[in-house]
Backbone as ProteinMPNN parsed JSONL, in Angstrom:
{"seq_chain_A": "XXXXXXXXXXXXXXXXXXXXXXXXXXXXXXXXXXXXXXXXXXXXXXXXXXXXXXXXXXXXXXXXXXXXXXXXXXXXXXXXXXXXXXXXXXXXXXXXXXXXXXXXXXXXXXXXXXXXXXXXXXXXXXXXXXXXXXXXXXXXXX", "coords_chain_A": {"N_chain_A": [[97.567, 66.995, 90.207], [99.042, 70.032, 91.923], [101.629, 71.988, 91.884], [103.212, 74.355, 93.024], [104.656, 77.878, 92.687], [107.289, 80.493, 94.189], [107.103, 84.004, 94.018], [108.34, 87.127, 94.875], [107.991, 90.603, 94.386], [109.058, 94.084, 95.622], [108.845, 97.372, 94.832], [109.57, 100.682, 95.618], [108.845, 104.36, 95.418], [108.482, 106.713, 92.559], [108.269, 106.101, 88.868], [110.5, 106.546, 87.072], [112.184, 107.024, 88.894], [112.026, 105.269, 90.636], [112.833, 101.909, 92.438], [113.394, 98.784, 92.352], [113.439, 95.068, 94.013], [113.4, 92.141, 93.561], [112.58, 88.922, 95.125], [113.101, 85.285, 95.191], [111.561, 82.202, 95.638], [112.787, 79.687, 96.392], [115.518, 81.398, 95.933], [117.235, 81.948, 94.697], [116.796, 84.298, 93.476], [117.587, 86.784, 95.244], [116.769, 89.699, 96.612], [117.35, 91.128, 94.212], [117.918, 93.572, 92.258], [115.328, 95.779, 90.242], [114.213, 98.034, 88.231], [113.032, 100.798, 86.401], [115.244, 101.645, 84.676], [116.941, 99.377, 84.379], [115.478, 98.273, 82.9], [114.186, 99.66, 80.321], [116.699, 101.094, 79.562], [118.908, 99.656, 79.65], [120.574, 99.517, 82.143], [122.197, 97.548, 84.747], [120.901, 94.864, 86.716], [118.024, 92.866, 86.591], [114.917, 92.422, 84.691], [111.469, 92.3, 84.261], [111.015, 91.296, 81.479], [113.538, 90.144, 80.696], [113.537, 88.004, 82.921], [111.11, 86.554, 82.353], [112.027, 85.726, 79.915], [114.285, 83.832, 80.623], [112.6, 81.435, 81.874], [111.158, 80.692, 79.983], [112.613, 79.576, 77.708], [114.177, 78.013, 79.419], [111.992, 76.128, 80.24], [111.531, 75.383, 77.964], [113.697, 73.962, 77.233], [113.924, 71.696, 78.959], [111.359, 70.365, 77.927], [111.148, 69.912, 76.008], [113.892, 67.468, 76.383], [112.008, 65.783, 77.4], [110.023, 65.331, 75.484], [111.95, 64.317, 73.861], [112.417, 62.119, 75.243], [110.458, 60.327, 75.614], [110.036, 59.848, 72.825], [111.996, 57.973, 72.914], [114.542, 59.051, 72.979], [117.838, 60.704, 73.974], [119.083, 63.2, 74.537], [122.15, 64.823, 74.019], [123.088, 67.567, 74.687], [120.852, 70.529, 74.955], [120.217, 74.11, 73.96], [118.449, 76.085, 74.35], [117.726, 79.787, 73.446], [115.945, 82.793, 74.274], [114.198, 85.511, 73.203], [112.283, 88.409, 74.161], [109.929, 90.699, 73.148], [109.224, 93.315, 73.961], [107.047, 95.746, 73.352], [106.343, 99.413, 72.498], [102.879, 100.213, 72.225], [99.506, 102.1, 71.804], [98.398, 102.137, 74.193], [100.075, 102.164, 75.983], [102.403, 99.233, 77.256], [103.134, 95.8, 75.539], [104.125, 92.611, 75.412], [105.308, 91.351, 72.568], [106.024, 89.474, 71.425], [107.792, 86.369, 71.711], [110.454, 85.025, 70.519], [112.122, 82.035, 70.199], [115.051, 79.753, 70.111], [116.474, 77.02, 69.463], [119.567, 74.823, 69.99], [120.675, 71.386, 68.91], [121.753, 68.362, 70.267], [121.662, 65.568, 69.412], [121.94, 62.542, 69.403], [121.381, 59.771, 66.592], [119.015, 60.891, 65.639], [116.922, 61.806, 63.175], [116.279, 64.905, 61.55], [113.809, 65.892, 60.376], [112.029, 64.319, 62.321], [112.763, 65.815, 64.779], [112.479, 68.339, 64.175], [109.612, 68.388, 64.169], [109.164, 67.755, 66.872], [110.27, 69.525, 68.339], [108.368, 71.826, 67.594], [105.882, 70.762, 68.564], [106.809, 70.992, 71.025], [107.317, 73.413, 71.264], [104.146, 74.132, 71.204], [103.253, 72.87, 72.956], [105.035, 73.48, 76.098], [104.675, 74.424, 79.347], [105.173, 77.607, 79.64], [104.992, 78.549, 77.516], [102.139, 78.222, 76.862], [101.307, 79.981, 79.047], [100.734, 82.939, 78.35], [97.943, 82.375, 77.546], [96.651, 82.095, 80.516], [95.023, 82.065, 83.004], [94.065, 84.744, 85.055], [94.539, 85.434, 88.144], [93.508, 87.805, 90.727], [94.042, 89.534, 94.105], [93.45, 92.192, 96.181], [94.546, 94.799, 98.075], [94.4, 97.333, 100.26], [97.065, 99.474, 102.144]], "CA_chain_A": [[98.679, 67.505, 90.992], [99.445, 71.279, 91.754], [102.834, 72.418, 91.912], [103.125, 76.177, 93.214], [106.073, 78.168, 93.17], [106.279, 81.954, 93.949], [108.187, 85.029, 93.757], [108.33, 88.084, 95.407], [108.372, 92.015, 94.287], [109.038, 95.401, 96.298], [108.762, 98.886, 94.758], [109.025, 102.465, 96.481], [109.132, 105.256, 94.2], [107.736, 106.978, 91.127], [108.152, 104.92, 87.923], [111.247, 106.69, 86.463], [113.806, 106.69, 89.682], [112.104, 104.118, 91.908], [113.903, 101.399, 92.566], [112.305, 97.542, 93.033], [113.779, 94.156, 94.007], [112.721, 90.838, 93.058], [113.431, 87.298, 95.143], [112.185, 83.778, 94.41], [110.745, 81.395, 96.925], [113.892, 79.102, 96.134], [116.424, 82.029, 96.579], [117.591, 81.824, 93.457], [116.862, 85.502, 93.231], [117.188, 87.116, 96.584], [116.483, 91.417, 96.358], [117.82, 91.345, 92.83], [117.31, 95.119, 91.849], [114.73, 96.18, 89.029], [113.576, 99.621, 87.572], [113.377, 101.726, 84.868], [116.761, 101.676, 84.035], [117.385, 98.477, 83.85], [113.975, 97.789, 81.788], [114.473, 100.546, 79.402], [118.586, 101.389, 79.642], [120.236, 98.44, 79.984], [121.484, 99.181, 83.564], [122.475, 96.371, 85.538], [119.502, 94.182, 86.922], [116.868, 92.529, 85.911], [113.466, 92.947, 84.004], [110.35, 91.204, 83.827], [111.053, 90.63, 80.107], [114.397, 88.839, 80.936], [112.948, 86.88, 83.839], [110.5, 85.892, 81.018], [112.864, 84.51, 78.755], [114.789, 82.922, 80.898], [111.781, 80.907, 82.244], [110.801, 80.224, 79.137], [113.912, 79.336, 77.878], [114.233, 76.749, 80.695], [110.729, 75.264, 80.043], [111.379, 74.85, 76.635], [114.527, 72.866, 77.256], [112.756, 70.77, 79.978], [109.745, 70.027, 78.009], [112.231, 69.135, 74.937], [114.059, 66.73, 76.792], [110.869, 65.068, 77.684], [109.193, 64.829, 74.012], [113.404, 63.442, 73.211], [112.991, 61.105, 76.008], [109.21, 60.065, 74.798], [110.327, 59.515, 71.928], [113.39, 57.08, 72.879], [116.069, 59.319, 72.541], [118.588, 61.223, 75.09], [119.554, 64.539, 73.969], [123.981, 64.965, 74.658], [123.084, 68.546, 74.596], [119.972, 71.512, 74.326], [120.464, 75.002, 74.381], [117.782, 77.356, 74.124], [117.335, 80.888, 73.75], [114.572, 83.365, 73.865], [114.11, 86.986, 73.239], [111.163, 88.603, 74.341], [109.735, 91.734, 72.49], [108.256, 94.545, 74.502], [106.61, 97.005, 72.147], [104.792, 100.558, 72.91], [101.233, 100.324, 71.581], [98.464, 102.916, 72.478], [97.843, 102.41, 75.18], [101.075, 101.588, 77.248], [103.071, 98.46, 76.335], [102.755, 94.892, 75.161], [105.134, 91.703, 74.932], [104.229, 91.266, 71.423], [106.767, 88.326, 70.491], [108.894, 85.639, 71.956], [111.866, 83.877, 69.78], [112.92, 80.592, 70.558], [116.323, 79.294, 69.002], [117.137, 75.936, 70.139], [120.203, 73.854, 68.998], [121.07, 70.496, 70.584], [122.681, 67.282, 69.334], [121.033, 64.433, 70.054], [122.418, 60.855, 68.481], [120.292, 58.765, 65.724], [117.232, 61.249, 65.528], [116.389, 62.728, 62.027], [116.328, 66.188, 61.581], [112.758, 65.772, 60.313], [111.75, 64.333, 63.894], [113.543, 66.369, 65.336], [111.875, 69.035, 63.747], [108.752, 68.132, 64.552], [109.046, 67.404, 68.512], [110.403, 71.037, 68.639], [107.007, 72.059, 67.438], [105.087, 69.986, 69.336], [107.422, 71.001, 72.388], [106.483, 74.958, 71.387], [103.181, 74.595, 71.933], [102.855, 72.262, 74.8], [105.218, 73.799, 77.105], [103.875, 75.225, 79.985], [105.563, 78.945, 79.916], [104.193, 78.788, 76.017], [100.999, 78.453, 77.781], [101.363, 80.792, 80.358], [99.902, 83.833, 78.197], [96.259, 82.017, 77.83], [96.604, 81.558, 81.05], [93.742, 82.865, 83.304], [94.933, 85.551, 85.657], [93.413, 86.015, 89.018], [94.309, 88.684, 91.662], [93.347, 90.072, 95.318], [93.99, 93.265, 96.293], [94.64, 95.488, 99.883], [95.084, 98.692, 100.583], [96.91, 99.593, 103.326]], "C_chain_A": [[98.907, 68.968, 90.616], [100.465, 71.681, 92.365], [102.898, 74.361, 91.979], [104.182, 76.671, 93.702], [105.948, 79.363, 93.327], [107.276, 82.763, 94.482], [107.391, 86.262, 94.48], [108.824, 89.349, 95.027], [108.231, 93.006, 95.183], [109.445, 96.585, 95.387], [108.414, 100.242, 95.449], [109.665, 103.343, 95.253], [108.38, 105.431, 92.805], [108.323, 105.796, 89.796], [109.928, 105.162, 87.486], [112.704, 106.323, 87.434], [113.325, 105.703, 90.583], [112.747, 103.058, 91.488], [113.116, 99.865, 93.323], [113.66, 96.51, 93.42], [112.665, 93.17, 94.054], [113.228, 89.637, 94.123], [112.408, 86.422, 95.171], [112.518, 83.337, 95.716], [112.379, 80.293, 96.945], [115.441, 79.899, 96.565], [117.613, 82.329, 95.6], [118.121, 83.207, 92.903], [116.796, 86.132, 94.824], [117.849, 88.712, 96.63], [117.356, 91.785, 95.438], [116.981, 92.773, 92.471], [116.482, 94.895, 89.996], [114.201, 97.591, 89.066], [113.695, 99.983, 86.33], [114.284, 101.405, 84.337], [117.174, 100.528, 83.707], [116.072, 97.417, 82.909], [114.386, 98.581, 80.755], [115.56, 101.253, 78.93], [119.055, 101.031, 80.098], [121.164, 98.883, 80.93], [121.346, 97.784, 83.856], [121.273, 96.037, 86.687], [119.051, 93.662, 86.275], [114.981, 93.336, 85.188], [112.305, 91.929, 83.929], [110.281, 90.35, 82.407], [112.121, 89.554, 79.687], [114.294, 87.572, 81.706], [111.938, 86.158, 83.195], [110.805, 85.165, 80.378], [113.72, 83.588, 79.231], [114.092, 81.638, 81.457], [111.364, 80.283, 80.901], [111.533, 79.129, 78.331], [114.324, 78.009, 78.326], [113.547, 75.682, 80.559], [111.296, 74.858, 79.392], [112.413, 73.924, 76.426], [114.019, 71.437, 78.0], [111.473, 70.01, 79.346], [109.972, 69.261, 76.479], [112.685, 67.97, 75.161], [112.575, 65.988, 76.791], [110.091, 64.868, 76.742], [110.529, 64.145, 73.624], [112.984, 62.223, 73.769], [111.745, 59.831, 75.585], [108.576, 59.572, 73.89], [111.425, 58.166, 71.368], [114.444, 57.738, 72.078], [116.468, 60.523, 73.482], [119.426, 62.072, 74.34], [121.408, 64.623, 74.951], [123.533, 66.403, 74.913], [121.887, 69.629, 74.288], [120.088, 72.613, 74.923], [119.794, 75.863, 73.698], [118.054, 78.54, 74.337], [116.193, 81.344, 73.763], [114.758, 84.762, 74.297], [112.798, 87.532, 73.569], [111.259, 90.031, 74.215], [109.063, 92.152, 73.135], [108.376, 95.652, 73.814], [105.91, 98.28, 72.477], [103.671, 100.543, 72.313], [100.501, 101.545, 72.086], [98.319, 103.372, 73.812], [98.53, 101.613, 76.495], [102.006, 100.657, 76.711], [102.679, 97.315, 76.297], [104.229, 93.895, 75.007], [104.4, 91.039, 73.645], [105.035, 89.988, 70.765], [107.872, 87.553, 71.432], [109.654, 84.753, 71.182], [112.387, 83.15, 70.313], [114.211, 80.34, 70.016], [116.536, 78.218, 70.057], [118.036, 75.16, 69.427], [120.451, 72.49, 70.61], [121.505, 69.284, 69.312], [122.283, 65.97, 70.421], [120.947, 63.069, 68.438], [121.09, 59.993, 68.015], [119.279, 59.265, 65.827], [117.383, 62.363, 63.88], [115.509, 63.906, 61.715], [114.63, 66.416, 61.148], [111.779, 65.356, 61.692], [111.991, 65.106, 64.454], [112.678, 68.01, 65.221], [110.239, 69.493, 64.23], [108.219, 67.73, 66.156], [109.401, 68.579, 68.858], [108.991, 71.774, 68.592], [106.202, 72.051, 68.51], [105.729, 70.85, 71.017], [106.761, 72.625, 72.384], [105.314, 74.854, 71.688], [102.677, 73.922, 73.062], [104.063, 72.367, 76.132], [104.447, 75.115, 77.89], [104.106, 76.862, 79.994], [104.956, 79.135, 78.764], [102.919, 78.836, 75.731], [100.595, 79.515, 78.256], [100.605, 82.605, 79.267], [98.628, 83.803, 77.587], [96.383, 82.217, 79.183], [95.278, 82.388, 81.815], [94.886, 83.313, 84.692], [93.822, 85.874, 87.359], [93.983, 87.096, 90.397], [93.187, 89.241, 92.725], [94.198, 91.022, 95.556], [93.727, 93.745, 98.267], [95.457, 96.531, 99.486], [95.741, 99.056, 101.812], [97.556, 101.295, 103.734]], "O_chain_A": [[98.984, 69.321, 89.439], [100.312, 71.792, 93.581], [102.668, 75.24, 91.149], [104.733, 76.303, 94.739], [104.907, 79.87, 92.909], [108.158, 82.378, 95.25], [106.172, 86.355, 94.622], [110.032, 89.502, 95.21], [107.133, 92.949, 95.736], [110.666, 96.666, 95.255], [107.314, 100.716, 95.735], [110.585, 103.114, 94.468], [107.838, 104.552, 92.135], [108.755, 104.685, 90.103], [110.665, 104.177, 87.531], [113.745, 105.744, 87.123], [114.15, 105.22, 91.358], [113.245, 103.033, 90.362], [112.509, 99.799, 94.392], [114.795, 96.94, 93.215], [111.494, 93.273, 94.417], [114.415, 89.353, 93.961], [111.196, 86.633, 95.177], [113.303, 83.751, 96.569], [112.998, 80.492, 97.99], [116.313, 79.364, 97.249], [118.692, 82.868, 95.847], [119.146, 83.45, 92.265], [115.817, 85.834, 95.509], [119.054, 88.957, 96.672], [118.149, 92.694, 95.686], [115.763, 92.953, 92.435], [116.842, 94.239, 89.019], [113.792, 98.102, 90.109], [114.361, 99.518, 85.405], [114.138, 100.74, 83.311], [117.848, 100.479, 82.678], [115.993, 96.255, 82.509], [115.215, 97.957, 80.094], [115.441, 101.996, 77.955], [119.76, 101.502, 80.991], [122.375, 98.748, 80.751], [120.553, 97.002, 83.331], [120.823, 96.916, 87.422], [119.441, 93.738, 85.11], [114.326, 94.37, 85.316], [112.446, 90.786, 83.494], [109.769, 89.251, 82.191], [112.016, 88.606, 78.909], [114.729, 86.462, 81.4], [111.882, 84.973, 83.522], [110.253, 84.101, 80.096], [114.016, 82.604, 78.553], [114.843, 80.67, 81.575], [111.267, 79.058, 80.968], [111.133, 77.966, 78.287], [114.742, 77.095, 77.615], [113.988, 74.536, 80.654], [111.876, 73.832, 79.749], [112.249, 73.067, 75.557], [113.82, 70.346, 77.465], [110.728, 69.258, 79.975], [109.285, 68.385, 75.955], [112.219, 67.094, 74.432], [112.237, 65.671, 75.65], [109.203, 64.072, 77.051], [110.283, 63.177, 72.904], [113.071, 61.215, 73.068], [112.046, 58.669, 75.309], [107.446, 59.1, 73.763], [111.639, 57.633, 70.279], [115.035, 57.375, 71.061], [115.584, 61.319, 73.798], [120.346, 61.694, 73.614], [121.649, 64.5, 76.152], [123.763, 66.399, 76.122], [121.824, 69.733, 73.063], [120.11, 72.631, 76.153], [120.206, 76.408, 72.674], [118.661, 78.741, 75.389], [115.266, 80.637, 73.369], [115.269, 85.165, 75.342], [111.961, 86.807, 73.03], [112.135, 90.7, 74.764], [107.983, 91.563, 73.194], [109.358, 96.374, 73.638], [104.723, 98.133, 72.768], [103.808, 101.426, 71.465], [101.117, 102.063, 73.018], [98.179, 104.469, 74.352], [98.091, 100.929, 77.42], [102.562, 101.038, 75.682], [101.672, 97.213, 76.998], [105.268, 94.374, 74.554], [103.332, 90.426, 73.619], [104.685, 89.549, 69.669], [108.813, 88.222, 71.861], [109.359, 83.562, 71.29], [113.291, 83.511, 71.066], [114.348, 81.136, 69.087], [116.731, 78.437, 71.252], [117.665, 74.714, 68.341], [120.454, 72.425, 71.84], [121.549, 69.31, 68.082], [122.508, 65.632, 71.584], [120.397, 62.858, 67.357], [120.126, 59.642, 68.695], [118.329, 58.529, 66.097], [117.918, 63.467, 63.772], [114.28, 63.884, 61.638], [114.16, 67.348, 61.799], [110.855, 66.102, 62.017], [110.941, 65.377, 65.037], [112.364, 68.655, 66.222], [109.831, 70.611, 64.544], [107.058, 67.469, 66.471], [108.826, 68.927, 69.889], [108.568, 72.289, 69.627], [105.866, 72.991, 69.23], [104.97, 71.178, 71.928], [105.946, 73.031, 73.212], [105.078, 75.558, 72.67], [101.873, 74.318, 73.907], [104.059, 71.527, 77.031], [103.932, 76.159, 77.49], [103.122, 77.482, 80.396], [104.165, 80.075, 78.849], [102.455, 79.312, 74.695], [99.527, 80.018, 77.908], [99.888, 83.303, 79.983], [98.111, 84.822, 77.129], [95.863, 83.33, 79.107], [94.639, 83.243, 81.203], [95.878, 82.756, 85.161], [92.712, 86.391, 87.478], [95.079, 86.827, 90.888], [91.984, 89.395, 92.516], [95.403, 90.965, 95.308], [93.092, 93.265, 99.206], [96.492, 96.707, 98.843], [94.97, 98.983, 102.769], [97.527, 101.705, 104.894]]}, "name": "protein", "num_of_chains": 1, "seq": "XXXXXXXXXXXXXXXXXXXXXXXXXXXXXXXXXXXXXXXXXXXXXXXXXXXXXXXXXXXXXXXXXXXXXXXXXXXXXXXXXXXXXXXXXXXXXXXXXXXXXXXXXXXXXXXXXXXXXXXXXXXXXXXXXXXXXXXXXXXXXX"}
């Protein structure tokens, strides 16, 4: 089974004052502004690096639940975060780190389990994935 979901960007303009929007196939996001400014000086918008973490974020609750549930046990509560580190390197930039923090409260499971299905949940969710992932692209000029 393949599940395909899919988002939409527009940019006009040089890098520093152009001016993009973003919306999702769902609508979720619909011509949510991005640029410079709000990538690199916390103006108001979004960024690829927040739309990152919150995806991630999401998974990782989603994919939690489902090693809890897997496990026979029903989480009252999980609340991830995630920060995602964009670094300058050489030769342009790099997301060189994502931080997880998850707390949640989930009845009769030992913090040692518990422990250990977090794990497990880091590396088999799919967004935790998603930078093996294989990348393929078509292009047009017009």
């Amino acid at each position: 089974m393949t599940i395909k979901k899919s988002a939409q960007s527009h940019w006009s303009g040089d890098i520093k004052s152009g001016k993009g929007q973003i919306s999702t196939e769902s609508g979720a996001l619909d011509n949510q502004p991005y640029g410079f400014n709000t990538r690199f000086e916390d103006k108001a918008g979004t960024n690829p690096e927040e739309l990152i973490a919150a995806a991630h974020s999401a998974c990782f609750s989603m994919a939690l639940s489902l090693a809890l549930t897997e496990a026979n046990y029903v989480a009252d509560d999980i609340t991830t975060s995630a920060v995602v580190s964009l670094d300058e390197v050489d030769d342009g930039f790099e997301v060189s780190h994502i931080a997880l923090s998850v707390e949640a409260k989930v009845a009769g499971i030992a913090e040692s389990e518990f422990k250990k299905l977090c794990e497990q949940t880091k590396q088999g969710c799919p967004i935790s994935k998603l930078m093996n992932a294989e990348i393929s692209l078509t292009m047009a000029l017009n």
